[in-house]
Amino acid sequence: MSDSMLDAYRQVRGHSRSICAPLETEDYVIQSMPDVSPTRWHLAHTTWFFETFCLKNLPDYQPEQPAFEVLFNSYYNAVGEQFPRERRGLLSRPTVAEVWRYRDQVDEAMIDLLARPDRESIVSDEVLRTGLNHEQQHQELMLTDLLHVFSCNPLHPVYSASAVRDCDPVDEVRWIESPAERIETIGFEETKDGKFCFDNELPRHRVLLSPHAIANRLVTNGEYLDFVEDGGYDDPSYWLSAGWATVQSEAWRAPMYWHLGEEGWYQFTLAGLRPVEENAPVCHLSYFEADAFARWSGCRLPTEFEWEVAVRDSGESIVDAFGSRWQWTASDYAPYPKYTAPEGAIGEYNGKFMCGQKVLRGSSVATPSGHERLSYRNFFPPSMRWQFCGIRLAMDLE
Amino acid sequence: MSDSMLDAYRQVRGHSRSICAPLETEDYVIQSMPDVSPTRWHLAHTTWFFETFCLKNLPDYQPEQPAFEVLFNSYYNAVGEQFPRERRGLLSRPTVAEVWRYRDQVDEAMIDLLARPDRESIVSDEVLRTGLNHEQQHQELMLTDLLHVFSCNPLHPVYSASAVRDCDPVDEVRWIESPAERIETIGFEETKDGKFCFDNELPRHRVLLSPHAIANRLVTNGEYLDFVEDGGYDDPSYWLSAGWATVQSEAWRAPMYWHLGEEGWYQFTLAGLRPVEENAPVCHLSYFEADAFARWSGCRLPTEFEWEVAVRDSGESIVDAFGSRWQWTASDYAPYPKYTAPEGAIGEYNGKFMCGQKVLRGSSVATPSGHERLSYRNFFPPSMRWQFCGIRLAMDLE
Amino acid sequence: MSDSMLDAYRQVRGHSRSICAPLETEDYVIQSMPDVSPTRWHLAHTTWFFETFCLKNLPDYQPEQPAFEVLFNSYYNAVGEQFPRERRGLLSRPTVAEVWRYRDQVDEAMIDLLARPDRESIVSDEVLRTGLNHEQQHQELMLTDLLHVFSCNPLHPVYSASAVRDCDPVDEVRWIESPAERIETIGFEETKDGKFCFDNELPRHRVLLSPHAIANRLVTNGEYLDFVEDGGYDDPSYWLSAGWATVQSEAWRAPMYWHLGEEGWYQFTLAGLRPVEENAPVCHLSYFEADAFARWSGCRLPTEFEWEVAVRDSGESIVDAFGSRWQWTASDYAPYPKYTAPEGAIGEYNGKFMCGQKVLRGSSVATPSGHERLSYRNFFPPSMRWQFCGIRLAMDLE
Amino acid sequence: MSDSMLDAYRQVRGHSRSICAPLETEDYVIQSMPDVSPTRWHLAHTTWFFETFCLKNLPDYQPEQPAFEVLFNSYYNAVGEQFPRERRGLLSRPTVAEVWRYRDQVDEAMIDLLARPDRESIVSDEVLRTGLNHEQQHQELMLTDLLHVFSCNPLHPVYSASAVRDCDPVDEVRWIESPAERIETIGFEETKDGKFCFDNELPRHRVLLSPHAIANRLVTNGEYLDFVEDGGYDDPSYWLSAGWATVQSEAWRAPMYWHLGEEGWYQFTLAGLRPVEENAPVCHLSYFEADAFARWSGCRLPTEFEWEVAVRDSGESIVDAFGSRWQWTASDYAPYPKYTAPEGAIGEYNGKFMCGQKVLRGSSVATPSGHERLSYRNFFPPSMRWQFCGIRLAMDLE
Ligand SMILES: [Fe+3]
Ligand SMILES: [Fe+3]
Ligand SMILES: [Fe+3]
Ligand SMILES: [Fe+3]
């Protein structure tokens, strides 16, 4: 076990470094909006996690940089003072080089720890896996945040020319039907789904599903463009009240990163500014937009339970469940029956955010491989657009 | 049917006038925060509803005050332009006397209409009942809004000295148990629950309930004071993240309208400023506070389905289900399966608010008698405190 | 002396009542923006001034309404706690009738006091005159505030149909020249200018004037319309930087209360909504607009000293110095050399506002007769538009 | 002349590079508040000035980076579109290395240009001197902005350990008296004051001075500490109304960068966090604080004319006129009589900011040597604190 844990540690930590390969030093320090963190902060914060929840269990561990405890704590009230989130972009120090040094120090100590025969008495597999999954979550955020940072720059910097691929034409949607009311069991199942899940995927429990159908594929840019051109952003009847208010106050006319040029719509991507590709799954839209598009289509969004059961049961007939776009669901982010948050600081991870957010299922092009999971519950406020989110439609059946 | 409709019309419209009996002219025009509407506005807006959805169906109906259509429209995008909600308190005209005149004119025309033998071809029972229930909702808002208006005044005006009664001591909570998983049918049932419901109470549908128990009575001021004095507002571990942020930004230390005096806590009420009464059900708190109190108590809030089933099945063993405090539930305000909004302007009533709100069940001291209903779903954002909201606890059973 | 003081008291206090003659009760309570106070507040606050600075000197005086001391104090830190300015519109009580009663009580006590042979040992002429001039200032504010309140109402209420008169065509501007550098004495001169001035008009002192000319009359609506139609609001080169920022953020396209209708520009006035009258002096514009118009005209605004000397020396050849529009000057509102604020609460009157404001000279149609004075210094922030302000041009001479 | 211009160009441009010697790459890109610009932006913007107003006069000049015209334009509406000021910190590109390359390219082209015999027909001495003085202004801003950036960092980065020197004890203030009213001539005088001034220092003109005295030295930290400890920040009677409002809203308790530690007051400086030195001139305070301190002292601030005459006439008996702290004056920043802004974009330099700002005279430790001038008029809003500003007192004489 320890060996595979060591491998996993090396693999995950190394992937963070790979993500940074195309970056200039200056790219690491910008916070382009309060939701965005500088890349340098992600690198240090994920390291802080291992230092705080693993290395500090060692009786003789001395942090080399005690100030980092405050600087790179995020939202863990139980761990102490935090540097304010919206001020992360005000820090020029520690430098990027110093942060890489901090990572190296912690990695060295972690690798020593992982090699110790008594390791499990010092830090549990559960905590280690949480740390690795936490770093993977931040790897996705690093990409989404870099996209936002670059999008603010009129020079249209390119993160990687190969970050966006061409798409083939898509077929008509096929509807995967679930024609009868049924009870299904939902949530993480260790024997089938692997060794790790977040607390919000438990307890496994039974839900009642109504007759419904779910689309085999995601909504494309071309389909979404029909909504835009049909006046979707001008007609309040498609929108939730809060969504319509946001359309007005933010002057939304299209998904985030879309720009109307003289020759049509362009989209800013990690590969720079490119014409909107009709066949690609639509991306970077809010729950409000996903919901309005669904209403305009005469459909609705799936619940997270419909999604989980359909993906579990449909094999290859369902496309892009993972690795393309997070899929907004109709479900509010709420605890599963009998959910209890873990004790201590790690218990602050998920439960306290269960208010005012919608669940997204699947994963995206930005999700590191190996991080996706059938029972995975991502969540964001309904106005959020900077993640790689898209739409899978559903509908009621009689 | 028309006779009883006429009676109902007279009764409901007359009740609005009774609510205003203690008021000075000046009290009708104040908007003390954006959520509050001036009493005068409520009186005119409920009248506008009958004019717009009933009288305008008459081929020869001429509104005496066409400008009122914009002034007293609220959120019905389909009906046309609206005067901005947060500016309702900027209007000194029409005067209160003119608004009473407007009510009289519309009442006269409505009573003529209700007496017509062909009335049902002009306006349906459904629309009439919607209008009456709509007015009843605004009657509750008139009282909650007046309480807020008066609360801003250092002179502590008294709406009615008899608005608050003394309370007897309460017994220990008894838990009404539902020990097995079960499927129950939820939603408005015409044959048992009466002639009218709002669209959000339908379709009637089946839900799966986990084993749980629900408290037979509401949480008292005395019990809530224990939470306050135990440092409930100082410890983030009891709070949702958004709730804790609100506690900080709003400097909450106790429920709304509570003031710490030299001799203890006082509460501003419709009967003026009074010492907090230990035995009374706690009131004027947000979902965040209800949820934090429940967590501190080792309990949780009930779901709206648990609430509906318990009240349906428990007879007199459940106390204060109606007529005391609206009861926050753990449920997000979401459409029932296969819900569709009605066509047209009336369809804007409920569905478009199904985002970011929590369901409250029961009714309050401010709810007009006859307006409560087992399947009634009230809803407010989780930070809202100015309604008469309280707490009924629940817990999981193994 | 006491007799004339009694007459003055009765005259000034009576004028406040006259201003209210056209009002409905509802009109007295609205605060349409933070700068505006409800009429009822003006009536009570001016009364509070006499109670606080005159009646409370009587050893046995008992205020009937001690709570009014906080409610109707304005900005006098030395007098104690104040009810927050921006919340004046949240109060429905005391009622308008109660405020009139408060005025009657104080008037009765004041008239008794003014009749006492030892009156001057209790309250000085200086304080009485300050109280009367203070009330006159609020009389002007009552009118400007009512105009703003009514302007928010889509019903376009008319304060008084006779509040606006037609204007005759105007002649070309004549320039009153002051061709040589000269030293002049500025400020209030008791022997010539009367018995009273505010502290900011003193000390009388000498200033150095450059060669210049000043316009004999005010800028008209027609002339200002040329600026509007010449793109004045679209070209940053006419504007101060802060002015241009305000034009952008407030979307200014014309003076306040102007509305572009299908048949041209309309202006909301105390006589209701009327076509903009070309010959009337332009009104309700900010310093930024006055300054931009002057720059567009190839002129500048006069300094307050140029204004004072020109009006002093020019007799009837200068028109509308008083009683039409306050005239923005180029002068920042600063203390005169050796200025010191009076001791005590009355010393808070003027000096502490000497920052970030521009001086206006003359008086307006809303100024009560007898309140204007050659040395009078009105002052407002440069973005302020709701007063009756206009433009008199000046220019440098070689 | 061209030779000395070339020397000046090399000297000034080289000084910008010296200022950056202690910096890490990350330090160049942070914008810690809207008033602050990233160092990298200052370096590019000053370069853009030479490119725009000098090199573009060359018929065949091709900018290598046309996008820089928008990115590094600041407030020159006449030159075209500007990247919004408050978003300068969102840009990670161009990198610091690319900006140095941009500087090198422009320097090379400028040096070629300066060597041309026909140089004066392409670009005037006036424009070149404006460009050099503009760069010197930004050199001062680079230091003040870096201090602010570093001050946001809990690691307390040190810009240069030698940036702050110890101070000797100071003597009692001596008052330089001007006991009679007198007329003096003010403004830039080419024959005595050098070759260059900004437009706001002209026209030279006569002013009338009242009898007064001015302090021979600046107020020290120790003297200011007396004000702090005497409750200066708790008593509204010392403060302008707008100043008192700022004290409340910003929770000011001491000058900017002061922190109360367990052993007394500390001050964050370019040399890091250090105990407040009693003998050093007080620094980093707003006009509001300077004015309140003066009132508490029974003095006032000098006018800018009193300052200029005193420094002109007093030789060495006046200390720290230059090179220590900018000195707040009582004067509003206003145009001199007959001032006209230059034509074209360069005319946007000063005149349009003449509203709502106070004049500061002298220069500071951060001012590059050779940039100070007797007639120099610096200006900032009265709440501004991040520059190196201090206090020189004055008083009226009878
Ligand atoms: Fe994290
Ligand atoms: Fe309504
Ligand atoms: Fe006043
Ligand atoms: Fe510049």
Tab-separated table of N, CA and C in Angstrom, chain D residues 49-108:
chain	number	residue	atom	x	y	z
D	49	PHE	N	5.493	57.215	-23.343
D	49	PHE	CA	5.451	58.661	-23.507
D	49	PHE	C	6.457	59.102	-24.577
D	50	PHE	N	7.691	58.611	-24.467
D	50	PHE	CA	8.694	59.000	-25.469
D	50	PHE	C	8.333	58.458	-26.849
D	51	GLU	N	7.825	57.247	-26.877
D	51	GLU	CA	7.454	56.686	-28.173
D	51	GLU	C	6.335	57.518	-28.821
D	52	THR	N	5.332	57.867	-27.999
D	52	THR	CA	4.153	58.538	-28.543
D	52	THR	C	4.421	59.986	-28.934
D	53	PHE	N	5.134	60.694	-28.077
D	53	PHE	CA	5.274	62.131	-28.312
D	53	PHE	C	6.592	62.504	-28.983
D	54	CYS	N	7.509	61.539	-29.138
D	54	CYS	CA	8.777	61.829	-29.816
D	54	CYS	C	8.941	60.948	-31.058
D	55	LEU	N	9.036	59.637	-30.828
D	55	LEU	CA	9.387	58.748	-31.941
D	55	LEU	C	8.318	58.730	-33.026
D	56	LYS	N	7.058	58.857	-32.620
D	56	LYS	CA	6.010	58.807	-33.655
D	56	LYS	C	6.035	60.029	-34.567
D	57	ASN	N	6.800	61.048	-34.197
D	57	ASN	CA	6.970	62.166	-35.123
D	57	ASN	C	7.882	61.801	-36.293
D	58	LEU	N	8.644	60.735	-36.132
D	58	LEU	CA	9.513	60.294	-37.233
D	58	LEU	C	8.649	59.659	-38.305
D	59	PRO	N	8.827	60.069	-39.567
D	59	PRO	CA	7.886	59.613	-40.604
D	59	PRO	C	7.898	58.099	-40.763
D	60	ASP	N	9.020	57.456	-40.519
D	60	ASP	CA	9.090	56.020	-40.811
D	60	ASP	C	9.102	55.168	-39.549
D	61	TYR	N	8.710	55.757	-38.423
D	61	TYR	CA	8.775	54.977	-37.182
D	61	TYR	C	7.655	53.941	-37.119
D	62	GLN	N	8.043	52.715	-36.839
D	62	GLN	CA	7.066	51.626	-36.676
D	62	GLN	C	7.153	51.099	-35.250
D	63	PRO	N	6.115	51.257	-34.464
D	63	PRO	CA	6.175	50.671	-33.118
D	63	PRO	C	6.306	49.160	-33.230
D	64	GLU	N	7.181	48.587	-32.422
D	64	GLU	CA	7.305	47.126	-32.465
D	64	GLU	C	6.119	46.460	-31.797
D	65	GLN	N	5.478	47.150	-30.901
D	65	GLN	CA	4.390	46.560	-30.132
D	65	GLN	C	3.186	47.495	-30.162
D	66	PRO	N	2.443	47.495	-31.266
D	66	PRO	CA	1.329	48.464	-31.349
D	66	PRO	C	0.357	48.315	-30.184
D	67	ALA	N	0.207	47.110	-29.630
D	67	ALA	CA	-0.750	46.929	-28.529
D	67	ALA	C	-0.367	47.739	-27.309
D	68	PHE	N	0.918	48.075	-27.189
D	68	PHE	CA	1.355	48.801	-26.009
D	68	PHE	C	0.734	50.199	-25.955
D	69	GLU	N	0.318	50.713	-27.119
D	69	GLU	CA	-0.255	52.062	-27.113
D	69	GLU	C	-1.471	52.144	-26.203
D	70	VAL	N	-2.316	51.116	-26.253
D	70	VAL	CA	-3.479	51.111	-25.365
D	70	VAL	C	-3.069	50.706	-23.950
D	71	LEU	N	-2.234	49.689	-23.859
D	71	LEU	CA	-1.899	49.141	-22.533
D	71	LEU	C	-1.208	50.159	-21.651
D	72	PHE	N	-0.404	51.041	-22.243
D	72	PHE	CA	0.438	51.894	-21.408
D	72	PHE	C	0.122	53.373	-21.544
D	73	ASN	N	-0.948	53.687	-22.241
D	73	ASN	CA	-1.521	55.021	-22.168
D	73	ASN	C	-2.124	55.150	-20.769
D	74	SER	N	-2.135	56.343	-20.230
D	74	SER	CA	-2.713	56.450	-18.888
D	74	SER	C	-4.016	57.227	-18.944
D	75	TYR	N	-3.922	58.524	-19.017
D	75	TYR	CA	-5.158	59.296	-18.886
D	75	TYR	C	-5.317	60.255	-20.048
D	76	TYR	N	-4.630	59.965	-21.124
D	76	TYR	CA	-4.666	60.905	-22.241
D	76	TYR	C	-5.799	60.531	-23.163
D	77	ASN	N	-6.965	61.113	-22.916
D	77	ASN	CA	-8.111	60.809	-23.761
D	77	ASN	C	-7.815	61.108	-25.221
D	78	ALA	N	-6.997	62.160	-25.452
D	78	ALA	CA	-6.757	62.584	-26.830
D	78	ALA	C	-5.935	61.568	-27.604
D	79	VAL	N	-5.204	60.682	-26.919
D	79	VAL	CA	-4.351	59.725	-27.609
D	79	VAL	C	-5.106	58.437	-27.944
D	80	GLY	N	-6.275	58.286	-27.420
D	80	GLY	CA	-7.052	57.108	-27.790
D	80	GLY	C	-7.423	56.275	-26.595
D	81	GLU	N	-7.810	55.073	-26.906
D	81	GLU	CA	-8.308	54.135	-25.908
D	81	GLU	C	-7.276	53.883	-24.805
D	82	GLN	N	-7.756	53.620	-23.618
D	82	GLN	CA	-6.849	53.306	-22.512
D	82	GLN	C	-7.285	52.005	-21.854
D	83	PHE	N	-6.315	51.236	-21.447
D	83	PHE	CA	-6.617	50.080	-20.608
D	83	PHE	C	-6.983	50.603	-19.230
D	84	PRO	N	-8.073	50.088	-18.630
D	84	PRO	CA	-8.546	50.719	-17.385
D	84	PRO	C	-7.507	50.677	-16.269
D	85	ARG	N	-7.349	51.805	-15.628
D	85	ARG	CA	-6.330	51.980	-14.598
D	85	ARG	C	-6.384	50.907	-13.523
D	86	GLU	N	-7.624	50.605	-13.051
D	86	GLU	CA	-7.738	49.710	-11.908
D	86	GLU	C	-7.501	48.255	-12.303
D	87	ARG	N	-7.260	48.000	-13.597
D	87	ARG	CA	-7.008	46.632	-14.043
D	87	ARG	C	-5.544	46.409	-14.451
D	88	ARG	N	-4.696	47.374	-14.129
D	88	ARG	CA	-3.296	47.230	-14.517
D	88	ARG	C	-2.648	46.034	-13.850
D	89	GLY	N	-3.175	45.632	-12.710
D	89	GLY	CA	-2.581	44.502	-11.991
D	89	GLY	C	-3.088	43.159	-12.483
D	90	LEU	N	-3.924	43.145	-13.512
D	90	LEU	CA	-4.434	41.863	-14.027
D	90	LEU	C	-3.557	41.293	-15.132
D	91	LEU	N	-2.532	42.027	-15.511
D	91	LEU	CA	-1.755	41.651	-16.685
D	91	LEU	C	-0.468	40.954	-16.268
D	92	SER	N	-0.293	39.717	-16.730
D	92	SER	CA	0.991	39.057	-16.498
D	92	SER	C	1.917	39.263	-17.690
D	93	ARG	N	1.360	39.614	-18.801
D	93	ARG	CA	2.147	39.894	-20.009
D	93	ARG	C	1.868	41.308	-20.463
D	94	PRO	N	2.777	41.996	-21.129
D	94	PRO	CA	4.136	41.555	-21.434
D	94	PRO	C	4.922	41.301	-20.160
D	95	THR	N	5.839	40.380	-20.240
D	95	THR	CA	6.649	40.056	-19.071
D	95	THR	C	7.574	41.225	-18.734
D	96	VAL	N	8.157	41.137	-17.562
D	96	VAL	CA	9.132	42.144	-17.148
D	96	VAL	C	10.283	42.190	-18.147
D	97	ALA	N	10.744	41.034	-18.576
D	97	ALA	CA	11.849	41.011	-19.544
D	97	ALA	C	11.438	41.695	-20.847
D	98	GLU	N	10.195	41.475	-21.278
D	98	GLU	CA	9.739	42.135	-22.515
D	98	GLU	C	9.640	43.647	-22.338
D	99	VAL	N	9.291	44.071	-21.139
D	99	VAL	CA	9.222	45.513	-20.909
D	99	VAL	C	10.617	46.129	-20.913
D	100	TRP	N	11.561	45.443	-20.326
D	100	TRP	CA	12.943	45.950	-20.430
D	100	TRP	C	13.385	46.005	-21.883
D	101	ARG	N	12.987	45.001	-22.647
D	101	ARG	CA	13.334	45.004	-24.080
D	101	ARG	C	12.684	46.202	-24.779
D	102	TYR	N	11.446	46.475	-24.446
D	102	TYR	CA	10.727	47.634	-25.006
D	102	TYR	C	11.470	48.923	-24.654
D	103	ARG	N	11.883	49.026	-23.396
D	103	ARG	CA	12.666	50.212	-23.007
D	103	ARG	C	13.946	50.304	-23.832
D	104	ASP	N	14.641	49.199	-24.016
D	104	ASP	CA	15.900	49.232	-24.760
D	104	ASP	C	15.670	49.669	-26.204
D	105	GLN	N	14.615	49.142	-26.817
D	105	GLN	CA	14.323	49.527	-28.208
D	105	GLN	C	14.048	51.025	-28.304
D	106	VAL	N	13.206	51.508	-27.398
D	106	VAL	CA	12.855	52.926	-27.456
D	106	VAL	C	14.076	53.784	-27.120
D	107	ASP	N	14.874	53.341	-26.158
D	107	ASP	CA	16.069	54.117	-25.821
D	107	ASP	C	17.014	54.214	-27.016
D	108	GLU	N	17.171	53.109	-27.676
D	108	GLU	CA	18.049	53.111	-28.844
D	108	GLU	C	17.541	54.102	-29.898
